[in-house]
Structure formats: C-alpha cells, structure tokens
XYZ file of C-alpha atoms in Angstrom:
619
model
C 0.000 0.000 0.000
C 2.864 2.366 0.796
C 4.335 1.833 -2.700
C 1.050 3.041 -4.190
C 1.185 6.098 -1.910
C 4.603 7.164 -3.160
C 3.845 6.527 -6.823
C 0.684 8.643 -6.859
C 1.979 11.330 -4.460
C 0.346 14.670 -5.248
C -2.226 13.266 -7.664
C -5.985 13.321 -7.340
C -6.029 9.520 -7.588
C -4.221 8.944 -4.281
C -7.300 8.847 -2.058
C -9.173 6.505 -4.408
C -6.307 4.022 -4.410
C -6.014 4.164 -0.638
C -9.741 3.543 -0.268
C -9.635 0.576 -2.634
C -6.705 -0.939 -0.799
C -8.449 -0.561 2.546
C -11.578 -2.280 1.183
C -9.504 -5.212 -0.037
C -7.817 -5.550 3.360
C -11.143 -5.286 5.155
C -12.546 -8.199 3.223
C -10.156 -10.591 4.932
C -8.712 -13.900 3.843
C -10.935 -16.165 1.755
C -13.225 -13.329 0.620
C -13.401 -11.389 -2.617
C -14.517 -8.067 -4.015
C -17.789 -9.846 -4.874
C -18.460 -10.104 -1.139
C -18.229 -6.342 -0.828
C -20.841 -5.938 -3.571
C -23.137 -8.599 -2.045
C -26.272 -7.539 -0.270
C -26.867 -8.680 3.295
C -30.496 -9.711 3.490
C -33.012 -11.219 5.912
C -34.312 -13.625 3.249
C -33.667 -15.025 -0.205
C -36.058 -15.989 -3.013
C -35.253 -18.398 -5.802
C -36.773 -15.971 -8.302
C -37.739 -12.376 -7.656
C -37.792 -10.788 -4.203
C -39.062 -12.048 -0.834
C -42.614 -10.937 -0.070
C -42.164 -10.302 3.648
C -40.103 -7.218 4.611
C -37.184 -7.308 7.009
C -39.357 -6.007 9.867
C -42.214 -8.525 9.464
C -43.764 -9.750 12.722
C -45.346 -13.043 11.648
C -46.374 -15.024 8.597
C -49.862 -14.397 7.157
C -50.982 -18.033 7.482
C -50.610 -18.249 11.285
C -52.576 -16.865 14.218
C -49.885 -14.858 16.018
C -51.883 -15.037 19.263
C -52.478 -18.798 19.120
C -52.570 -20.215 22.660
C -49.744 -22.403 23.892
C -50.223 -25.668 25.723
C -52.010 -28.978 25.461
C -51.071 -32.065 23.514
C -51.350 -33.028 19.867
C -51.587 -36.727 19.058
C -50.507 -37.387 15.484
C -51.427 -40.662 13.779
C -48.684 -41.879 11.439
C -49.031 -44.817 9.043
C -46.072 -47.219 9.195
C -43.391 -47.787 11.774
C -39.883 -46.621 12.609
C -36.585 -47.995 13.831
C -34.506 -44.810 13.860
C -34.577 -41.179 14.937
C -32.031 -40.226 12.266
C -33.796 -39.084 9.047
C -30.531 -37.994 7.435
C -29.268 -41.445 6.402
C -30.499 -44.158 4.033
C -30.507 -46.965 6.552
C -33.640 -47.604 8.578
C -37.156 -46.144 8.746
C -36.793 -42.786 10.430
C -39.162 -40.424 12.219
C -39.395 -37.609 9.689
C -40.676 -35.056 12.224
C -37.146 -34.762 13.617
C -36.694 -32.150 10.898
C -38.050 -28.785 11.993
C -39.409 -29.881 15.347
C -36.054 -31.009 16.794
C -33.326 -30.219 14.242
C -33.367 -26.804 12.575
C -31.738 -25.363 9.483
C -30.066 -22.040 8.765
C -33.186 -20.684 7.048
C -36.890 -21.572 7.101
C -39.475 -21.697 4.331
C -42.036 -19.003 3.798
C -44.995 -21.252 2.980
C -46.923 -18.543 1.131
C -44.305 -18.202 -1.625
C -42.991 -20.591 -4.299
C -39.512 -20.831 -2.789
C -38.410 -18.138 -0.352
C -36.378 -18.692 2.798
C -36.222 -16.463 5.867
C -33.675 -16.293 8.656
C -33.751 -18.932 11.406
C -30.398 -20.077 12.810
C -28.857 -17.578 10.409
C -30.035 -14.026 10.946
C -28.814 -12.928 7.515
C -27.692 -14.277 4.147
C -25.426 -12.734 1.522
C -24.768 -13.695 -2.070
C -23.868 -12.023 -5.349
C -25.852 -11.735 -8.565
C -24.107 -14.785 -9.994
C -24.701 -16.736 -6.791
C -21.094 -17.815 -6.938
C -20.893 -17.803 -3.132
C -23.169 -17.542 -0.128
C -22.429 -16.278 3.365
C -24.573 -17.012 6.420
C -24.270 -14.985 9.616
C -25.595 -16.909 12.602
C -27.901 -15.470 15.225
C -25.723 -15.159 18.351
C -28.726 -16.221 20.465
C -29.023 -19.608 18.743
C -28.484 -22.535 21.109
C -28.726 -26.302 20.997
C -31.011 -27.934 23.534
C -28.017 -28.661 25.797
C -27.302 -24.930 26.024
C -24.231 -24.825 23.779
C -24.173 -21.997 21.236
C -24.695 -22.850 17.570
C -21.433 -21.868 15.920
C -19.868 -21.758 12.475
C -17.953 -24.944 13.244
C -21.300 -26.784 13.640
C -22.383 -25.590 10.194
C -19.134 -26.718 8.572
C -19.308 -30.013 10.449
C -22.894 -30.631 9.282
C -22.000 -29.853 5.676
C -19.045 -32.257 5.698
C -20.951 -34.958 7.587
C -23.970 -34.966 5.262
C -21.825 -34.600 2.147
C -19.867 -37.724 3.066
C -22.369 -39.799 5.074
C -25.858 -38.411 4.443
C -28.708 -39.395 2.171
C -28.047 -39.471 -1.606
C -29.659 -36.069 -2.153
C -27.484 -34.481 0.549
C -24.343 -36.027 -0.899
C -25.259 -34.797 -4.359
C -26.144 -31.240 -3.304
C -23.353 -30.524 -0.852
C -20.632 -31.992 -3.068
C -21.184 -29.018 -5.401
C -19.549 -26.679 -2.880
C -16.002 -25.813 -3.993
C -14.843 -24.518 -0.625
C -16.267 -23.725 2.806
C -14.750 -21.615 5.568
C -15.575 -19.729 8.748
C -14.202 -16.139 8.713
C -15.312 -15.790 12.333
C -17.086 -17.989 14.922
C -20.570 -16.938 13.748
C -20.026 -16.645 9.977
C -19.831 -19.328 7.299
C -18.962 -18.753 3.657
C -19.507 -21.315 0.893
C -17.712 -20.894 -2.431
C -19.999 -22.177 -5.199
C -17.814 -21.351 -8.208
C -18.429 -23.708 -11.103
C -21.601 -25.237 -9.661
C -23.888 -23.536 -12.238
C -26.708 -23.926 -9.742
C -28.617 -20.824 -8.691
C -30.669 -22.849 -6.223
C -27.630 -23.997 -4.251
C -27.592 -21.042 -1.780
C -31.171 -21.962 -0.835
C -30.363 -25.669 -0.630
C -27.537 -24.856 1.788
C -29.929 -22.630 3.737
C -32.165 -25.670 4.310
C -29.264 -27.849 5.488
C -30.009 -29.419 8.903
C -27.514 -28.171 11.468
C -26.193 -30.839 13.824
C -24.008 -30.248 16.905
C -20.374 -31.163 16.329
C -19.889 -31.914 20.010
C -22.801 -34.398 20.196
C -22.515 -36.444 16.976
C -20.234 -39.437 16.540
C -19.128 -39.513 12.905
C -18.065 -43.163 13.192
C -21.608 -44.344 13.996
C -23.624 -41.679 12.152
C -24.799 -44.027 9.369
C -26.186 -46.545 11.860
C -29.824 -46.462 12.939
C -30.384 -45.186 16.459
C -33.223 -44.529 18.886
C -31.102 -42.194 20.984
C -32.667 -38.767 21.409
C -30.891 -36.306 19.081
C -29.542 -32.991 20.288
C -31.082 -30.252 18.181
C -31.753 -26.533 18.303
C -35.491 -26.766 17.558
C -38.594 -26.064 19.646
C -38.990 -29.671 20.875
C -36.949 -32.412 22.500
C -37.532 -36.144 22.248
C -38.622 -37.235 25.727
C -40.012 -40.743 25.184
C -39.620 -43.491 22.604
C -41.540 -46.761 22.300
C -39.726 -48.569 19.472
C -41.938 -48.912 16.402
C -44.981 -47.569 18.279
C -44.674 -43.962 19.415
C -42.399 -40.969 19.926
C -43.132 -38.121 22.327
C -41.819 -34.608 21.721
C -41.931 -32.061 24.543
C -41.494 -28.328 24.158
C -38.033 -27.102 25.118
C -38.702 -24.418 27.777
C -35.406 -22.761 26.887
C -35.972 -22.764 23.127
C -33.886 -19.899 21.812
C -36.077 -19.063 18.787
C -39.542 -18.877 20.341
C -39.810 -15.090 19.737
C -38.540 -15.039 16.150
C -41.052 -13.634 13.610
C -40.697 -16.785 11.468
C -41.840 -18.879 14.478
C -44.631 -16.738 15.868
C -47.893 -18.677 15.843
C -46.108 -22.008 15.248
C -45.321 -24.971 17.516
C -48.146 -24.236 19.931
C -48.514 -27.596 21.703
C -46.679 -28.364 24.909
C -46.390 -31.991 23.808
C -46.666 -33.840 20.501
C -47.059 -37.610 20.452
C -46.542 -39.506 17.219
C -48.516 -42.764 17.308
C -47.710 -45.283 14.559
C -50.175 -47.625 12.855
C -49.073 -50.452 10.584
C -52.351 -50.724 8.681
C -54.478 -47.987 7.079
C -57.905 -49.303 8.136
C -56.746 -49.711 11.720
C -55.395 -46.170 11.622
C -58.785 -44.821 10.536
C -60.637 -46.827 13.179
C -58.332 -45.325 15.811
C -59.200 -41.833 14.560
C -62.922 -42.591 14.838
C -62.358 -43.514 18.489
C -60.523 -40.236 19.131
C -57.119 -41.848 19.676
C -55.408 -39.171 17.600
C -56.375 -35.632 16.681
C -56.246 -35.077 12.917
C -55.754 -36.890 9.637
C -55.134 -35.912 6.039
C -57.511 -38.109 4.056
C -56.279 -39.560 0.768
C -59.092 -41.992 -0.104
C -62.087 -40.376 -1.853
C -64.375 -43.293 -1.062
C -63.668 -42.875 2.641
C -64.023 -39.091 2.414
C -67.322 -39.494 0.565
C -69.057 -42.020 2.805
C -66.682 -43.069 5.602
C -67.305 -40.137 7.931
C -70.770 -41.157 9.046
C -69.765 -42.210 12.555
C -71.408 -40.491 15.560
C -68.624 -38.002 16.342
C -68.608 -36.742 12.758
C -72.398 -36.409 12.716
C -72.428 -34.503 16.006
C -69.734 -32.028 14.967
C -67.067 -33.339 17.299
C -65.094 -34.260 14.186
C -64.730 -31.379 11.711
C -63.980 -31.869 8.028
C -62.075 -29.128 6.184
C -61.489 -28.871 2.445
C -58.347 -26.911 1.606
C -57.218 -25.753 -1.847
C -53.419 -25.328 -1.939
C -51.764 -23.205 -4.600
C -49.104 -25.741 -5.559
C -49.089 -28.122 -8.534
C -51.780 -30.692 -7.901
C -50.481 -33.862 -6.240
C -50.793 -36.606 -8.821
C -50.941 -40.366 -8.416
C -49.259 -42.680 -10.917
C -48.778 -46.348 -11.617
C -45.001 -46.513 -12.011
C -43.239 -48.800 -14.476
C -39.912 -50.076 -13.173
C -38.067 -49.819 -16.499
C -35.150 -51.733 -14.995
C -37.341 -54.797 -15.523
C -36.979 -56.211 -19.077
C -40.749 -56.512 -19.473
C -41.121 -52.705 -19.262
C -37.969 -51.722 -21.151
C -39.837 -51.264 -24.466
C -41.715 -47.956 -24.596
C -44.379 -49.549 -26.844
C -45.298 -51.882 -23.991
C -45.653 -48.935 -21.654
C -47.794 -47.091 -24.196
C -50.030 -50.149 -24.613
C -50.617 -50.552 -20.877
C -51.426 -46.853 -20.606
C -54.130 -47.351 -23.247
C -55.585 -50.271 -21.297
C -56.161 -48.363 -18.028
C -59.844 -47.335 -17.917
C -59.781 -44.098 -15.915
C -63.366 -43.170 -16.751
C -64.663 -46.402 -15.243
C -62.496 -46.159 -12.115
C -63.284 -42.488 -11.516
C -67.037 -43.070 -11.777
C -67.273 -46.305 -9.789
C -64.610 -45.766 -7.121
C -64.037 -42.031 -6.819
C -67.537 -40.570 -7.366
C -66.160 -38.447 -10.220
C -64.093 -36.399 -7.738
C -60.862 -36.619 -9.716
C -59.482 -35.205 -12.931
C -56.567 -36.594 -14.903
C -53.642 -34.987 -16.694
C -50.342 -36.233 -18.039
C -47.177 -34.725 -16.651
C -45.861 -33.945 -13.209
C -46.908 -30.316 -12.559
C -50.669 -30.548 -13.125
C -52.877 -27.549 -12.424
C -50.050 -24.998 -12.521
C -48.331 -22.749 -15.033
C -45.415 -25.196 -15.006
C -47.433 -27.940 -16.693
C -46.776 -28.627 -20.396
C -49.893 -30.760 -20.825
C -52.287 -29.184 -23.296
C -49.935 -26.265 -24.024
C -47.905 -25.766 -27.206
C -44.173 -25.364 -26.675
C -42.937 -21.785 -26.968
C -39.759 -20.710 -28.718
C -37.606 -21.131 -25.614
C -38.867 -24.673 -24.993
C -38.192 -25.628 -28.600
C -34.700 -24.233 -28.355
C -34.000 -26.224 -25.204
C -35.370 -29.463 -26.643
C -33.895 -29.068 -30.122
C -30.986 -31.494 -29.491
C -33.528 -34.124 -28.397
C -36.270 -33.416 -30.952
C -36.159 -36.942 -32.355
C -37.292 -38.334 -28.998
C -40.142 -35.885 -28.290
C -43.287 -36.713 -30.328
C -44.796 -33.787 -32.286
C -48.122 -33.960 -30.426
C -46.319 -33.475 -27.103
C -44.500 -30.473 -28.545
C -47.572 -28.822 -30.048
C -49.761 -29.512 -26.986
C -52.273 -31.745 -28.763
C -51.271 -34.931 -26.912
C -54.032 -36.274 -24.669
C -54.308 -39.276 -22.429
C -56.581 -41.990 -23.836
C -60.284 -41.630 -23.036
C -62.478 -44.741 -22.922
C -66.248 -45.092 -23.108
C -66.222 -46.047 -19.403
C -67.751 -49.462 -20.028
C -64.681 -51.489 -19.117
C -64.870 -53.028 -22.610
C -63.681 -50.226 -24.899
C -62.667 -51.922 -28.155
C -60.815 -49.026 -29.790
C -58.260 -48.709 -26.981
C -57.896 -52.507 -26.869
C -57.150 -52.684 -30.610
C -54.579 -49.886 -30.357
C -52.906 -51.555 -27.370
C -52.708 -54.968 -29.050
C -51.144 -53.400 -32.150
C -48.379 -51.850 -30.021
C -47.822 -55.116 -28.136
C -47.527 -57.005 -31.417
C -44.910 -54.517 -32.626
C -43.059 -55.073 -29.333
C -42.900 -58.838 -29.945
C -45.999 -60.261 -28.260
C -48.784 -62.414 -29.690
C -51.825 -64.347 -28.504
C -51.682 -68.067 -27.844
C -55.238 -68.971 -27.043
C -56.244 -66.366 -24.452
C -52.711 -65.725 -23.180
C -50.388 -63.017 -24.489
C -46.876 -64.431 -24.915
C -43.456 -63.210 -25.949
C -43.065 -64.286 -29.555
C -39.414 -65.314 -29.073
C -39.428 -66.952 -25.632
C -43.089 -68.009 -25.385
C -43.096 -66.626 -21.857
C -46.506 -65.249 -20.776
C -46.820 -61.518 -20.219
C -47.116 -61.241 -16.452
C -45.861 -58.938 -13.715
C -46.601 -57.957 -10.113
C -48.402 -54.817 -8.925
C -47.257 -54.035 -5.365
C -49.792 -52.201 -3.153
C -50.117 -51.227 0.492
C -53.498 -49.496 0.988
C -57.108 -50.442 0.261
C -57.377 -47.670 -2.312
C -54.236 -48.849 -4.128
C -55.499 -52.416 -4.111
C -58.848 -51.455 -5.637
C -57.131 -49.553 -8.455
C -54.724 -52.444 -9.062
C -57.539 -54.995 -9.194
C -59.486 -52.824 -11.647
C -56.369 -52.541 -13.825
C -55.876 -56.299 -13.540
C -59.333 -56.808 -15.052
C -58.527 -54.362 -17.871
C -55.279 -56.178 -18.674
C -56.878 -59.617 -18.804
C -58.817 -58.491 -21.870
C -55.422 -58.239 -23.617
C -54.225 -61.651 -22.407
C -52.019 -60.138 -19.687
C -52.087 -61.792 -16.248
C -50.695 -59.446 -13.583
C -50.712 -60.395 -9.910
C -51.631 -57.947 -7.149
C -49.636 -58.262 -3.950
C -50.604 -56.341 -0.823
C -47.905 -55.727 1.808
C -47.712 -53.615 4.946
C -46.400 -50.035 4.684
C -43.007 -50.971 6.108
C -42.327 -53.661 3.512
C -43.743 -51.442 0.778
C -41.339 -48.618 1.650
C -38.390 -50.985 1.878
C -39.096 -52.502 -1.523
C -39.808 -49.135 -3.117
C -36.547 -47.625 -1.849
C -34.596 -50.662 -3.068
C -36.409 -50.652 -6.471
C -37.573 -54.226 -5.805
C -40.893 -54.122 -7.626
C -42.405 -54.374 -11.098
C -45.103 -51.721 -10.681
C -46.165 -49.546 -7.740
C -48.498 -46.644 -7.171
C -46.669 -43.465 -6.201
C -46.981 -39.708 -6.117
C -44.361 -36.985 -6.308
C -45.377 -33.744 -4.589
C -44.100 -30.728 -6.499
C -43.565 -27.087 -5.591
C -43.822 -23.975 -7.754
C -40.036 -23.821 -7.701
C -38.714 -27.250 -8.694
C -34.948 -27.527 -8.511
C -32.253 -29.923 -7.350
C -34.768 -32.486 -6.129
C -35.741 -33.147 -9.760
C -32.447 -34.959 -10.339
C -33.264 -37.003 -7.236
C -36.649 -37.869 -8.781
C -35.629 -38.703 -12.372
C -32.000 -37.896 -13.043
C -29.845 -40.604 -14.645
C -27.387 -40.550 -11.744
C -30.220 -41.510 -9.372
C -31.521 -44.416 -11.460
C -29.350 -47.070 -9.807
C -28.905 -45.362 -6.459
C -31.211 -46.974 -3.859
C -32.852 -44.433 -1.586
C -33.541 -41.932 -4.368
C -37.015 -41.370 -5.800
C -36.213 -42.295 -9.392
C -38.457 -45.299 -8.967
C -39.037 -45.719 -12.696
C -35.317 -45.935 -13.475
C -35.347 -43.025 -15.956
C -32.073 -42.469 -17.809
C -32.783 -39.781 -20.364
C -30.234 -37.183 -21.599
C -33.110 -34.791 -22.363
C -34.360 -34.999 -18.771
C -30.845 -34.488 -17.383
C -30.280 -31.482 -19.653
C -33.571 -29.832 -18.656
C -32.805 -30.289 -14.949
C -29.410 -28.644 -15.469
C -31.042 -25.790 -17.387
C -33.672 -25.061 -14.759
C -30.946 -24.728 -12.121
C -29.318 -21.979 -14.195
C -32.516 -20.093 -15.073
C -32.634 -16.513 -13.764
C -35.841 -14.952 -15.015
C -39.252 -16.362 -14.171
C -40.318 -16.732 -17.803
C -37.166 -18.661 -18.661
C -37.637 -20.847 -15.594
C -41.242 -21.690 -16.513
C -40.209 -22.593 -20.069
C -37.458 -24.864 -18.752
C -39.759 -26.717 -16.356
C -42.320 -27.197 -19.119
C -39.561 -28.599 -21.340
C -38.688 -31.029 -18.531
C -42.351 -31.988 -18.251
C -42.493 -32.722 -22.008
C -39.401 -34.942 -21.817
C -40.922 -36.905 -18.931
C -44.297 -37.262 -20.655
C -42.531 -38.520 -23.782
C -40.764 -41.229 -21.775
C -44.058 -42.908 -20.721
C -42.537 -43.857 -17.367
C -45.886 -43.924 -15.582
C -49.611 -44.330 -16.108
C -51.241 -41.142 -14.749
C -54.092 -42.119 -12.430
C -55.604 -38.890 -11.128
C -54.848 -35.386 -9.895
C -55.850 -34.117 -6.459
C -56.993 -30.489 -6.470
C -57.940 -30.359 -2.771
C -56.651 -31.430 0.617
C -59.144 -33.248 2.824
C -58.509 -32.651 6.534
C -60.447 -34.249 9.376
C -59.843 -33.105 12.974
C -61.432 -33.467 16.365
C -62.873 -30.173 17.545
C -60.411 -30.023 20.429
C -57.879 -28.919 17.805
C -58.188 -25.551 16.069
C -56.387 -24.144 13.043
C -55.951 -20.623 11.573
C -58.569 -19.215 9.240
C -55.916 -18.471 6.609
C -54.292 -21.294 4.667
C -50.799 -21.128 3.242
C -49.921 -21.638 -0.407
C -48.558 -25.024 0.701
C -51.886 -26.051 2.232
C -52.502 -27.420 5.705
C -49.617 -27.101 8.190
C -49.996 -29.067 11.467
C -47.510 -26.771 13.205
C -49.967 -23.853 12.926
C -52.689 -25.638 14.948
C -53.378 -25.303 18.669
C -55.396 -26.827 21.480
C -58.785 -25.220 22.132
C -58.550 -26.080 25.805
C -56.101 -23.274 26.539
C -56.588 -19.488 26.743
C -55.114 -17.189 24.063
C -51.459 -16.339 24.565
C -52.311 -12.704 25.360
C -54.581 -13.834 28.230
C -52.126 -16.399 29.490
C -49.506 -13.717 29.891
C-alpha cells in the first residue's frame, strides 16, 4: 500500500487508491470483491424478491396469538426404527426435521420458494450466486445450552456430504470450498456449480451439533434422542410404536417472527399404525387428533360415525396453490418386461380411468399427463414456446410432435370397461413389441413366456385400483398379480427398487430444482434411496434439470420446467391415475387451526389446542 502512496503522491487519484486498498484488506482472507458488492439480506427468493419485509412480525398463514399448551396426538401410518432421518438406513421419524433439528433458514410457505432467517439471521450472495455467506444469530443454542457456531455448520455440511442421504451427498458436493471467517459466519464458495438454487439448498441444510454427533456411527440407525436446536426435545420413545416430543422451555427461537404462531402444543405424540384401516378406526375412536384423508371413497361415505355427525369431528377442504399432487402407476423400467416404450404405451391405453373415476371415486378426480398438473409449469395441453423448442432441439427426435404442439391427450375410454378401440390400439403396439396371442394368453413371440408382472400395493385404495387394472389387462391376455404388503415392507421394496409396478406420487412445488435430479435424473436411477423409482435415464431430462438450475428470469424458468415436463411425458414412465386439487382434513374439535391457509396447504404446526386461553390472556 505504501508503494502506491509514493507513486501517486500529489495526484488526485491517491485517495481513491487508498480507499480501494483498505476495502480489499477489510474483506479478509478467503473473501473477494464480490463479497463487498453482495447484499446482506433477511431472506432469499429463488426468483424475484421475498414478499415479507425485514421487519415482518409473523407469517400471514398463522394466528400470532395462538394459545400455547395442550397435547397433539398425530397418527402416522407405518413404523420406525430410527430417529435419524438424514441417512439411508432404517425407517426414520421424519418429524425430527423442523421440530427437533433446525436449518439455517426456514421456508415461507406462502411463496414458491423463499427462505427467511432462522439459525442464520442474515444471508449474503452475489448476482451470480457464486458464493453464499450465512451470519448466525448469536442467540441460537442447541437444547443442551451450547451456542450454535460456524464450526457446527461446517461439520454438518461435511458430515452430510460424506455420510448423508443421496440427495445431501449430491447437493453438498457441489460446494467448492467452505470456511468460517469468524465464529458466527460461514462462507460457501460455489464457483463452477452452475446452480442458482444452491444457496437456498444450503440454507435448508439441517444443522447438527459437532460436540454431540459421533461420525463413526452416524450411518447406523439409532433410537437415541438427538440434540437439536429446535422447539422440541424427544422425551419418550416406544420402538416402532410412538415418539413423544416435549417443548423445550429454553428454546432460543420462540420469539422469532418466522416462528410466531407455530409450535403451539406443549407436547406432541406420534402414534404409529401399521395398517391404514386400523389407523382410521383409531381416529374414529378419538385416539389421535387429525388426519389428512387420501381416499375419496372414505371421504365421501366413511365419515358417518357419531362423532362426525355430532360435529365433534370437523372436516375441512383446503385448496393449496401448488401443482396438484398426482398419483401414478409406475413402471420399473429396470425390468426387461417394461424396457420397451411400446409396452408402456399399450398398458397406458388399457387403463380405464373413466370407469375407475365413476365407480370408485364418485367423479371427484381429474386426470392430466405430466408432473406439474394444475399450474403454469405444466406442459400438458400447451404448445411449446420458442424457448422450450430451443431447449429441446438437441432431443427433438425423442419428443413426439403432439407433445411439442400440446395436442397430446391421455386416452379416453367409453367407461364401459370393454372399450374396443383402446384394446385394438394396445394390441397393435404389443404385437410390434414382440408379443402375440396363444389362445387367451399373451406371450413373448421369441421366448413363449406369458406376459405377467406384479403390482405391489399397500393401501385399500391402491389395491382397488390395481384390481381394476388387472381386469382391464386380462382383456389383452395379460395376467398381472396384485400383492398387498404392509407399509413398512412397501417402503423398503420401493426404496430398493424391488418391484415391477407400484403406485406413487411426487409432490411438487412452484419452484422445482435440485430435487428433480433425485426424482428422475440418470445418476439416481441405480442409487437406492432416491425417488427415481421408474429408473429413468434420459439425456433430455438431465439437460432440462441442469437448465432449470441456471434459469434466472421467471419466464425462462417456466419454459425450462415445461420442457422437462415434455421430456418426462414422452418417456411414458408412468400411467397417470388422477390429480388431487384439494386437501381433505379431518380433525377433532379439540384442535383448532388458523382461518388463513398457506400456499402449501394445511400445516400441522400452525394448529393449537382449544382447551387453553389465548397467549395474550395467558400472559
């Protein structure tokens, strides 16, 4: 610096050079001029700006004066053998996230993808999102009283990158460098990642205490109570049956604006049920407090028990603003029988949605191809714009013209269960794929093996759909078997890709990102524990996922997601069953919820017990 002083002695430039040199020194080791230009903010949005200002007091979908106290009993279908949801091994209690273990930032559930400060009181990044810096709230504490520090953030990043679930390993490996300029600041260098979502993904990283986690045993299942920084502690565990969470009286974040009106119960007990009908019967007896209903037949005529008739059980219909959850029959294309796309097209023709919707679902459902139904992100029924065509140009040979011009439609039957036109079209495709009739049995022309496969199910609703499809397929000489297993075995086989066909749904947001590669990226196809259940390996899909992660403007982002949707539709990886436009919530009247509903729909953490006075009175 002194050399610059002498060289420019007496010139008008001297002060400017001195100022620049001081700025560079002030940035410190491991930082850059980009850091100086970065904006320190209370929140970050994937696209656009956060809706809530820096001085917001609470989210619009909560009651800020909700009373505290009481107990919520939560009925969960399945079982568990671990309290660690961050590893592949075991069946974990998912509520450890948020309730016990927190992240640096928390979702604003009224926006497509915006995160607000939680453990981190501020976030900084540049326009390129080539780095991100989190500054921790000095008040943040783990439940054992130890301060949450930068070393815990770096430890969590390294631990989950090397030993976490496949999605964590994939996301966090994109970080080029991580460092802690001071005890409450963490900086991640993201150069070369080409992923504008990565700062938000890191903001959602669960933060684990370095002093309380044994790296050597982290990948083993455990029922030991985790040490977290969240509003609850685990206070009781009955293996496979129940977990009790009790409010941490010293919870550091209880007065944060992002938390006001949330986590209102003094105690939350998670009761597990291995069978869906038994779970519903327990609800009817008042053994747990609320349920999200997924079976239209049950919603239509199953709530005629005395408590529902008297008003003790309340039924709410909620319309979220997200893409409609969609159910699919999933082809495991790893199986040779489903490797030929003509076979998958034929079986799609043979599914009689009109009959199933009328007889089983009271006409409550609609049906659309694609994975973002009911939103602007859906390509179904829309012609591709110029940007979509540009993106898909290298893969044009694999995207049928009707999918590109928006004229593609799912087959529609006459609803009789005996539609001859769809049967003829299906048999033509099966013949082209190498199958022919021998008597009443469809056989492989080369091997003479009969066309048969297993449909794996776990609920009554899934079984009814599978049996209806079984009847449809028999008309074409196909003899599938339907096997019903308990939820635990179903999850184990699904995660290990040990099935021919299953029913599944992928819930989507208005800001799809890195999770899409976890759902259908080629790298996830042979990686057990991912959600690429169909085994998709498509360069077009991979390219569209990469493009959406680089999109800056909203219009470009929408075009990229639609292009992804077209590539997935073209692959015929699933048979679309139905789209769900509403959430069906049943609750005992001892539980109350806010009048406002978030964009994400119903949030259990916003509810409270009616048996306690409002917080303002309690004070």
